[in-house]
PDB file of C-alpha atoms and ligand atoms in Angstrom:
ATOM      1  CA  UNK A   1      34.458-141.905 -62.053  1.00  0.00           C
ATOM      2  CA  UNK A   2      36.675-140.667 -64.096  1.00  0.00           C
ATOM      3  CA  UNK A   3      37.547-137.304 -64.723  1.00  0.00           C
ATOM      4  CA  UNK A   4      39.391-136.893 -68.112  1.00  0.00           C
ATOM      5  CA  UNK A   5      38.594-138.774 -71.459  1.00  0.00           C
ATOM      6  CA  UNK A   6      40.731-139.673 -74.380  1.00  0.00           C
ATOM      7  CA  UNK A   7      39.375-137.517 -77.279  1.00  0.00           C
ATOM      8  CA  UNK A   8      38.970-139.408 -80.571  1.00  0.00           C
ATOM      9  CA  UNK A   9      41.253-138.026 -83.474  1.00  0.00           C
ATOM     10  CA  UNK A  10      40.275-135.585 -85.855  1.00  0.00           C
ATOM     11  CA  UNK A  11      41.099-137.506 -88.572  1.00  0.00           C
ATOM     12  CA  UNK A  12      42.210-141.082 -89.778  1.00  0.00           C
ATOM     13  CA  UNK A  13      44.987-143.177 -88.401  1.00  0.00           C
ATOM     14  CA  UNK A  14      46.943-142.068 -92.329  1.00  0.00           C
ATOM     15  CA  UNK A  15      45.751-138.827 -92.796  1.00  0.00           C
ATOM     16  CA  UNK A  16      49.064-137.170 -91.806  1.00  0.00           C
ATOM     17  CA  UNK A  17      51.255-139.590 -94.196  1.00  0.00           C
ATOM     18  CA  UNK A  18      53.665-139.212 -95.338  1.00  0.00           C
ATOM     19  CA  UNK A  19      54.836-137.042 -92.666  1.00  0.00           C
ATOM     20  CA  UNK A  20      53.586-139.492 -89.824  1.00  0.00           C
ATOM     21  CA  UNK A  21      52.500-143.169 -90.947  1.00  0.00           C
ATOM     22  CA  UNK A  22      49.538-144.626 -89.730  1.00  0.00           C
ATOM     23  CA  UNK A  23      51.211-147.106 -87.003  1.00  0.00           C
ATOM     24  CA  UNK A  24      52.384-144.485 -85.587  1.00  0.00           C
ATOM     25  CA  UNK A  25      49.196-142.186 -85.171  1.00  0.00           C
ATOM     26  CA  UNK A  26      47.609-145.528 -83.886  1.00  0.00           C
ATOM     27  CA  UNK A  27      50.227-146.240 -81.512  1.00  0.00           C
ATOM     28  CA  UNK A  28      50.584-142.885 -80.253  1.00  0.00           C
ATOM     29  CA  UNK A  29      47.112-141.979 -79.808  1.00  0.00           C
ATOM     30  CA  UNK A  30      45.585-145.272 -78.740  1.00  0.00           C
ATOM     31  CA  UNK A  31      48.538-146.520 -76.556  1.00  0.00           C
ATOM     32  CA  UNK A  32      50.370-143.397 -75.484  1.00  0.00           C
ATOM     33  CA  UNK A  33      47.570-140.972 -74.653  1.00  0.00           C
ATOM     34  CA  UNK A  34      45.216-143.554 -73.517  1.00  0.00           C
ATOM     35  CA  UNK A  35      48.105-144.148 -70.320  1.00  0.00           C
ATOM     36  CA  UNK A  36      48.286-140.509 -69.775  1.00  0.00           C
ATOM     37  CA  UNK A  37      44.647-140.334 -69.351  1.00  0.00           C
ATOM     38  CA  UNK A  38      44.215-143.109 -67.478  1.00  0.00           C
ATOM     39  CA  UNK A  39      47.670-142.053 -65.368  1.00  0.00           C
ATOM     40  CA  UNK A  40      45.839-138.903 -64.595  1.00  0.00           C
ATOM     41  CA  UNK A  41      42.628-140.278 -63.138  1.00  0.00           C
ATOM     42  CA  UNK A  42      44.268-142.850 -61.264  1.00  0.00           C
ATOM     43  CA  UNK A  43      46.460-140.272 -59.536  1.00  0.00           C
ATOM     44  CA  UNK A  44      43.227-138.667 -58.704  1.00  0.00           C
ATOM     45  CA  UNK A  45      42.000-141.159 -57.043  1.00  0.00           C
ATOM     46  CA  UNK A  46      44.906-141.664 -55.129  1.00  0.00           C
ATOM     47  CA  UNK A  47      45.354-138.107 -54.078  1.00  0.00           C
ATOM     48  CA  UNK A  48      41.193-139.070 -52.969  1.00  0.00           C
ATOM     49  CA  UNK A  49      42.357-141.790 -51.487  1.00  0.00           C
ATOM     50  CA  UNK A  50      45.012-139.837 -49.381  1.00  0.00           C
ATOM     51  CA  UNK A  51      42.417-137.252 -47.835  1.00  0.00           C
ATOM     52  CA  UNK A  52      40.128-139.412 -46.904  1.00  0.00           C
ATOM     53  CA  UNK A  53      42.737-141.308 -45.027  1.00  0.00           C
ATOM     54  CA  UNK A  54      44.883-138.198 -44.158  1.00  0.00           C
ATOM     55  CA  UNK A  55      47.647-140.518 -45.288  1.00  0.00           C
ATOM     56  CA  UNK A  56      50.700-137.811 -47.223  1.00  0.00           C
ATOM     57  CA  UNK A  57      53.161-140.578 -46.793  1.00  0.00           C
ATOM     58  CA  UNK A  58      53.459-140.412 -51.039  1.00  0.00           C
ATOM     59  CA  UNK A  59      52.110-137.054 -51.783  1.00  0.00           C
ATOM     60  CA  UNK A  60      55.051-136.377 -53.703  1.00  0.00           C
ATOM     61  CA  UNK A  61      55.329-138.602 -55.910  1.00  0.00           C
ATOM     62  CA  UNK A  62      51.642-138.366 -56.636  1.00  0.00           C
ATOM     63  CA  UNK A  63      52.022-134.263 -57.106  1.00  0.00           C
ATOM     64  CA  UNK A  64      54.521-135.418 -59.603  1.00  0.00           C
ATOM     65  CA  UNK A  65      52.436-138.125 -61.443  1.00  0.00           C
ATOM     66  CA  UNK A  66      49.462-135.556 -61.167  1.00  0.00           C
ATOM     67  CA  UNK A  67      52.169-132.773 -63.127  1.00  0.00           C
ATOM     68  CA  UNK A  68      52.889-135.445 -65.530  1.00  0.00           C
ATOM     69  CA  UNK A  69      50.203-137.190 -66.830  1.00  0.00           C
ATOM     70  CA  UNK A  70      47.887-134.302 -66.744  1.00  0.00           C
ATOM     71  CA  UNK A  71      50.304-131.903 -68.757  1.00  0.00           C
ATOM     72  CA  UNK A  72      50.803-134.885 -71.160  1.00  0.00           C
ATOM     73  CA  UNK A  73      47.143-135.427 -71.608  1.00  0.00           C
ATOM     74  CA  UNK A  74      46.569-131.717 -72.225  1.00  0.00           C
ATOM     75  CA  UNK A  75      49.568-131.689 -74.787  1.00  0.00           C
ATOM     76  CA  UNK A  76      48.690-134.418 -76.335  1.00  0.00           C
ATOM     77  CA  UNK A  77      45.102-132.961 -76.788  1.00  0.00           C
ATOM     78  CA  UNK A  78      46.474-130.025 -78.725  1.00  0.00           C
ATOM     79  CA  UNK A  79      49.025-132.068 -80.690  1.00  0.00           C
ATOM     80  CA  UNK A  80      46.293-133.681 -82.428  1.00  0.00           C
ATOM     81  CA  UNK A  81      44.698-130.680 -83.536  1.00  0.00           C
ATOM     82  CA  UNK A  82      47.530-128.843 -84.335  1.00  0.00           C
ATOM     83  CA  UNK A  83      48.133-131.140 -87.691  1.00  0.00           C
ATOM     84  CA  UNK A  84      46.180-131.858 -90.391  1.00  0.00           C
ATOM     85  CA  UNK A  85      46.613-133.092 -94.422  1.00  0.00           C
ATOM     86  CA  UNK A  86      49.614-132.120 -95.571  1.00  0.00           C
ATOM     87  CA  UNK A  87      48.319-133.994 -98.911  1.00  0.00           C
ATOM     88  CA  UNK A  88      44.788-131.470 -99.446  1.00  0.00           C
ATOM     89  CA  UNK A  89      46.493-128.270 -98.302  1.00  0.00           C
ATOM     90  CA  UNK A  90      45.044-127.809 -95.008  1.00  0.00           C
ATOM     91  CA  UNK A  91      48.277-128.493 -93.451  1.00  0.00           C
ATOM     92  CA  UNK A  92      51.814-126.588 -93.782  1.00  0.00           C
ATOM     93  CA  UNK A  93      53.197-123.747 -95.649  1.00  0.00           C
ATOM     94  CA  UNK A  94      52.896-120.333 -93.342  1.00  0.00           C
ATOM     95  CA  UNK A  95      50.558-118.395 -91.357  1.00  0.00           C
ATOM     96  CA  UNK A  96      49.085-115.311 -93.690  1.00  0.00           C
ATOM     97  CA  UNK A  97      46.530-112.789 -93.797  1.00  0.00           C
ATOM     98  CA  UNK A  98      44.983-114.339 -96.880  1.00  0.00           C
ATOM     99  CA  UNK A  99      44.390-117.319 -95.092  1.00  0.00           C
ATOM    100  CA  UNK A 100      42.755-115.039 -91.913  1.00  0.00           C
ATOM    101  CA  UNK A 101      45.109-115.824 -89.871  1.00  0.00           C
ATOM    102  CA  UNK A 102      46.838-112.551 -89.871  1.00  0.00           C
ATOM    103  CA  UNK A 103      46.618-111.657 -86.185  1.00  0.00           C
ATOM    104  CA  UNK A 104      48.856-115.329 -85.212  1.00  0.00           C
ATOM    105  CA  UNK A 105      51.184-113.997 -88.056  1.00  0.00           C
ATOM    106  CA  UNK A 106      51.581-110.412 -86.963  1.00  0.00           C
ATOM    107  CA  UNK A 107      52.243-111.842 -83.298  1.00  0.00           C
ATOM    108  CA  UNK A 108      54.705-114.472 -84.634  1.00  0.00           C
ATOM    109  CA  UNK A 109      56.857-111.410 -86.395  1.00  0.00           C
ATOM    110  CA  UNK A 110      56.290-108.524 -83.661  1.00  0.00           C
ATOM    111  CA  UNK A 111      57.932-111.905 -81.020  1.00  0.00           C
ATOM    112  CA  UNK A 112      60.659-113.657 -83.101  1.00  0.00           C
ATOM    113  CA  UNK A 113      61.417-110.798 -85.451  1.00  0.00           C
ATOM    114  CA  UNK A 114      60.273-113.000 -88.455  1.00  0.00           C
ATOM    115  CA  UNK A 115      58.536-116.245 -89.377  1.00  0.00           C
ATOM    116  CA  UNK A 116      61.896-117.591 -90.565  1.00  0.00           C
ATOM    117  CA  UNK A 117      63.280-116.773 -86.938  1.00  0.00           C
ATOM    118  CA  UNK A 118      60.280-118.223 -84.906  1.00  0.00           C
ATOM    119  CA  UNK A 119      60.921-121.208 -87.236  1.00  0.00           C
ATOM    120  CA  UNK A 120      64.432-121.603 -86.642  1.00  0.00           C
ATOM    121  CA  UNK A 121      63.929-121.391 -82.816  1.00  0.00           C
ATOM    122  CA  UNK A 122      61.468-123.417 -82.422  1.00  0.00           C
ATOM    123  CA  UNK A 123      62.971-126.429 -84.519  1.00  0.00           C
ATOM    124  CA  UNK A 124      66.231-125.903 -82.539  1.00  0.00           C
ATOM    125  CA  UNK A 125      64.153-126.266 -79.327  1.00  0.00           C
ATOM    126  CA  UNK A 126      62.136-129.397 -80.231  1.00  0.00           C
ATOM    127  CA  UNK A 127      64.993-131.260 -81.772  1.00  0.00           C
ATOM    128  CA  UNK A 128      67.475-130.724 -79.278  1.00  0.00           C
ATOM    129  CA  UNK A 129      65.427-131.835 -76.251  1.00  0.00           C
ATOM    130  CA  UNK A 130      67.719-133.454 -74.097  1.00  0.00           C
ATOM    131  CA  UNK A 131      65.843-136.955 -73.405  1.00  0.00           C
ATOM    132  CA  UNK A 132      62.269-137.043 -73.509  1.00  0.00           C
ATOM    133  CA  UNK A 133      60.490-133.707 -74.368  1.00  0.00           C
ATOM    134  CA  UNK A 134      58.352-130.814 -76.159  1.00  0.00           C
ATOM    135  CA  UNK A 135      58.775-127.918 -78.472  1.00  0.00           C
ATOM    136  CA  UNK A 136      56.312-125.678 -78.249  1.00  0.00           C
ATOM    137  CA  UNK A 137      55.002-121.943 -79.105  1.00  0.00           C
ATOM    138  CA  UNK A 138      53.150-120.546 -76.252  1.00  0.00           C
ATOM    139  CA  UNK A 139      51.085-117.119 -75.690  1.00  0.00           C
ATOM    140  CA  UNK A 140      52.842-115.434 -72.722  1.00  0.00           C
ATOM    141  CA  UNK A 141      50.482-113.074 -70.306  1.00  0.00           C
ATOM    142  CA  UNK A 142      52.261-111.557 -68.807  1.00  0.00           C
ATOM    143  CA  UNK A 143      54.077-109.271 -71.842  1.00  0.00           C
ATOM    144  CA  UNK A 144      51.503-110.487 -74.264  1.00  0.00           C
ATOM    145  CA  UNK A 145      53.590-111.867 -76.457  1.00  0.00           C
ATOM    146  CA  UNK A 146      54.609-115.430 -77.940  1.00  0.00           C
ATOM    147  CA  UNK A 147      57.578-117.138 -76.594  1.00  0.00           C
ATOM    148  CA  UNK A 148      59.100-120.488 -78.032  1.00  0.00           C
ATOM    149  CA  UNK A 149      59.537-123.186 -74.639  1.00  0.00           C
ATOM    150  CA  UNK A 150      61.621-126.474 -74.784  1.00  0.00           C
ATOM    151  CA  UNK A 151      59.570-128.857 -72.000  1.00  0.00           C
ATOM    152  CA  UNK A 152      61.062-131.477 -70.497  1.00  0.00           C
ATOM    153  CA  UNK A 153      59.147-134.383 -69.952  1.00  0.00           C
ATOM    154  CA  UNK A 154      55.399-132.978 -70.296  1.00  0.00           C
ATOM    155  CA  UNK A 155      55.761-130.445 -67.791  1.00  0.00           C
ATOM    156  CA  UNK A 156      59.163-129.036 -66.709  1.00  0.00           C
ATOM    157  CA  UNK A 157      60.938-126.005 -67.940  1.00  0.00           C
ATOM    158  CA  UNK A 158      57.730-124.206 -68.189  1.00  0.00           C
ATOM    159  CA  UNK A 159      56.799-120.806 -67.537  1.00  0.00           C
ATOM    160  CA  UNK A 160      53.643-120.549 -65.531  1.00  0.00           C
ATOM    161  CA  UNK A 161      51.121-118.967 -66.678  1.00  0.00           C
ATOM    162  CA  UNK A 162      52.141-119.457 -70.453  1.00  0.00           C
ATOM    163  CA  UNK A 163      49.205-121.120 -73.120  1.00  0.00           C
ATOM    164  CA  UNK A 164      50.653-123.380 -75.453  1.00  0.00           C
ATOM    165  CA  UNK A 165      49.142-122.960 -78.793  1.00  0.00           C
ATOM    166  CA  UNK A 166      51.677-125.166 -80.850  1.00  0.00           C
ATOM    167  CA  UNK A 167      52.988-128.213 -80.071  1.00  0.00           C
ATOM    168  CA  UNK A 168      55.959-130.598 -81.561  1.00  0.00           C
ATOM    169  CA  UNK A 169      56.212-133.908 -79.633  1.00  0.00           C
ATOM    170  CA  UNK A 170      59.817-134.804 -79.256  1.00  0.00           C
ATOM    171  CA  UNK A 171      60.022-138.040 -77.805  1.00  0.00           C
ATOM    172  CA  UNK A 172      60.820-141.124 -79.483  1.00  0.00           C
ATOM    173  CA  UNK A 173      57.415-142.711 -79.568  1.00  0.00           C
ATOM    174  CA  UNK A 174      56.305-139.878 -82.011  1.00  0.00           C
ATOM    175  CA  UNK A 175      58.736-140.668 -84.525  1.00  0.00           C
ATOM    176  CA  UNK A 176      61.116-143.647 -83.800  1.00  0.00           C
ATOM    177  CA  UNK A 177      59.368-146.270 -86.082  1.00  0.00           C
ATOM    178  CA  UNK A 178      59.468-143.823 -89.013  1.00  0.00           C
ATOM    179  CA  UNK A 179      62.723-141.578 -88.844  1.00  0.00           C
ATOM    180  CA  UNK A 180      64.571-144.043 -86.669  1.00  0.00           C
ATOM    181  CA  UNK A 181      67.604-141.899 -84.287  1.00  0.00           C
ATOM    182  CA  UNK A 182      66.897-138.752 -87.019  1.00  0.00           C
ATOM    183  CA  UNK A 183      64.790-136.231 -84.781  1.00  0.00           C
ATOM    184  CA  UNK A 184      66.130-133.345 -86.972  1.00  0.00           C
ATOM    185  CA  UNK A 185      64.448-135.031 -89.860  1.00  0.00           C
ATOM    186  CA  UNK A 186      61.123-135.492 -88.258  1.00  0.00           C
ATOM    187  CA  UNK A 187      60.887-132.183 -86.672  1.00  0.00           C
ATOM    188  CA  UNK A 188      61.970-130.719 -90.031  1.00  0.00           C
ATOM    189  CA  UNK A 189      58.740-132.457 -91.528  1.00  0.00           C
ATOM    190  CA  UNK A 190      56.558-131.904 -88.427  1.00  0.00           C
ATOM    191  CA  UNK A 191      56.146-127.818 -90.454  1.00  0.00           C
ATOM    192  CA  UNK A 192      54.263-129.739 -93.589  1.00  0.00           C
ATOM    193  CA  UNK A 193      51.341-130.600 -91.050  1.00  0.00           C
ATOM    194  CA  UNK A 194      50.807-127.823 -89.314  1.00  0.00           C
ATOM    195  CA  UNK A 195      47.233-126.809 -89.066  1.00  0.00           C
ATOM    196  CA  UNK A 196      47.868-122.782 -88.788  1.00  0.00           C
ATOM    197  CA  UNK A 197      44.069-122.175 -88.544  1.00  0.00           C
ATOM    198  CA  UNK A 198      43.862-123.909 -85.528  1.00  0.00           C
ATOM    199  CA  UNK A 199      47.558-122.056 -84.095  1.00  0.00           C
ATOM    200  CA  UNK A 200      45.364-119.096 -84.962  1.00  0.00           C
ATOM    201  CA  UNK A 201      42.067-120.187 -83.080  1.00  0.00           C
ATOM    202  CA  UNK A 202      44.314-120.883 -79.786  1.00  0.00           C
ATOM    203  CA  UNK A 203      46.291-117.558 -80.306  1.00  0.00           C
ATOM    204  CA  UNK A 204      43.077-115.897 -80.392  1.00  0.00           C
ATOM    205  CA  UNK A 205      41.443-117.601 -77.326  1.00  0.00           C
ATOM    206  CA  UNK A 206      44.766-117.484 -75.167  1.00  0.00           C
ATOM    207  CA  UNK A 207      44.711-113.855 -75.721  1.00  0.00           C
ATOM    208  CA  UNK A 208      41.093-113.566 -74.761  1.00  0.00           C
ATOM    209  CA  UNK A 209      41.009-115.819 -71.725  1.00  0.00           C
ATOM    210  CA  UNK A 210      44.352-114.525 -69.965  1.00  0.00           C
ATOM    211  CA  UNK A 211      44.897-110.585 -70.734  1.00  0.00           C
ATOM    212  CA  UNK A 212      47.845-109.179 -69.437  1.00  0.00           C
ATOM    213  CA  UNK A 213      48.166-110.190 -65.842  1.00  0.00           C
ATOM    214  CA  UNK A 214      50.902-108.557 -63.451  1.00  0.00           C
ATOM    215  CA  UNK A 215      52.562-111.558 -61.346  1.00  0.00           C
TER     216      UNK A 215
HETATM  217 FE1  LIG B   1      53.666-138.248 -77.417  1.00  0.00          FE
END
């Protein structure tokens, strides 16, 4: 049976043009995630497989596949959501306290020094992924504060513990048919979709899952 799903899409396949087209959305979500899903439960069923047989002759390539399809599943989860119209105004601009979102904007200047900053960093970090990677802002337990990560792959370069809350896909298949080799371009457009109330609903329940912890 199988453990993860593919969630549908909060919106329609051209409701983030003309930042993203539609064949791309389709592509992406349908194709892309779909494997990542289905990657994920198959490794389950392998790693199944392996107890029952007491048979580690793989186990590490199947930790790895586990690692990778389940943090690219989970990323892609919260890419979704973390866009939205940049045509209605429910996408882009900046995180204010007019908009409620006061406590992600507060957070964003007490850990970067300014919303410029943050910016800055985390643009540098998404479009300067060597390969196949992730920018992403991420709530940090440990000294409660946000911290920008560049991921490799879907899962390396991480540090544990740390809630990602934003998320700019860097590989190719997120923007190749659009921007062509120009990944400064795209992630330069990515900030005209960004859905800061839901940034600010992840800030918020990152913050109240994981409290400080001491490692
Ligand atoms: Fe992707």
């Amino acid at each position: 049976m199988a453990i993860y799903t593919l969630p549908e899409l909060p919106y329609d396949y051209a409701a983030l043009e003309p930042v993203i087209n539609p064949q791309i959305v389709e592509l992406h979500h349908d194709k892309h995630h779909a494997a990542y899903v289905k990657g994920a439960n198959d490794t389950l069923e392998q790693l199944e497989e392996a107890r029952e047989k007491d048979a580690w002759g793989s186990i590490n390539g199947l930790e790895k596949n586990l690692a990778f399809h389940l943090s690219g599943h989970i990323l892609h989860s919260i890419y979704w959501h973390n866009m939205a119209s940049p045509k209605d105004g429910s996408g882009g601009g900046e995180p204010t306290a007019a908009d409620g979102v006061g406590d992600l904007a507060d957070a964003i200047t007490e850990s970067f020094g300014s919303f410029a900053k943050f910016k800055a960093q985390l643009t540098k970090a998404a479009a300067t992924t060597q390969g196949s990677g992730w920018g992403v802002l991420a709530y940090e337990p440990v000294s409660g504060r946000l911290i920008v990560e560049q991921v490799y792959d879907h899962q390396g370069n991480v540090g544990q513990g740390s809630v990602p809350v934003l998320v700019f896909d860097a590989w190719e298949h997120a923007f190749y048919l659009q921007y062509k080799n120009q990944k400064v371009d795209f992630i330069d457009a990515m900030w005209a979709v960004v859905n800061w109330q839901d940034v600010a609903k992840r800030y918020a329940e990152a913050k109240d899952r994981t409290p400080l912890i001491t490692p």
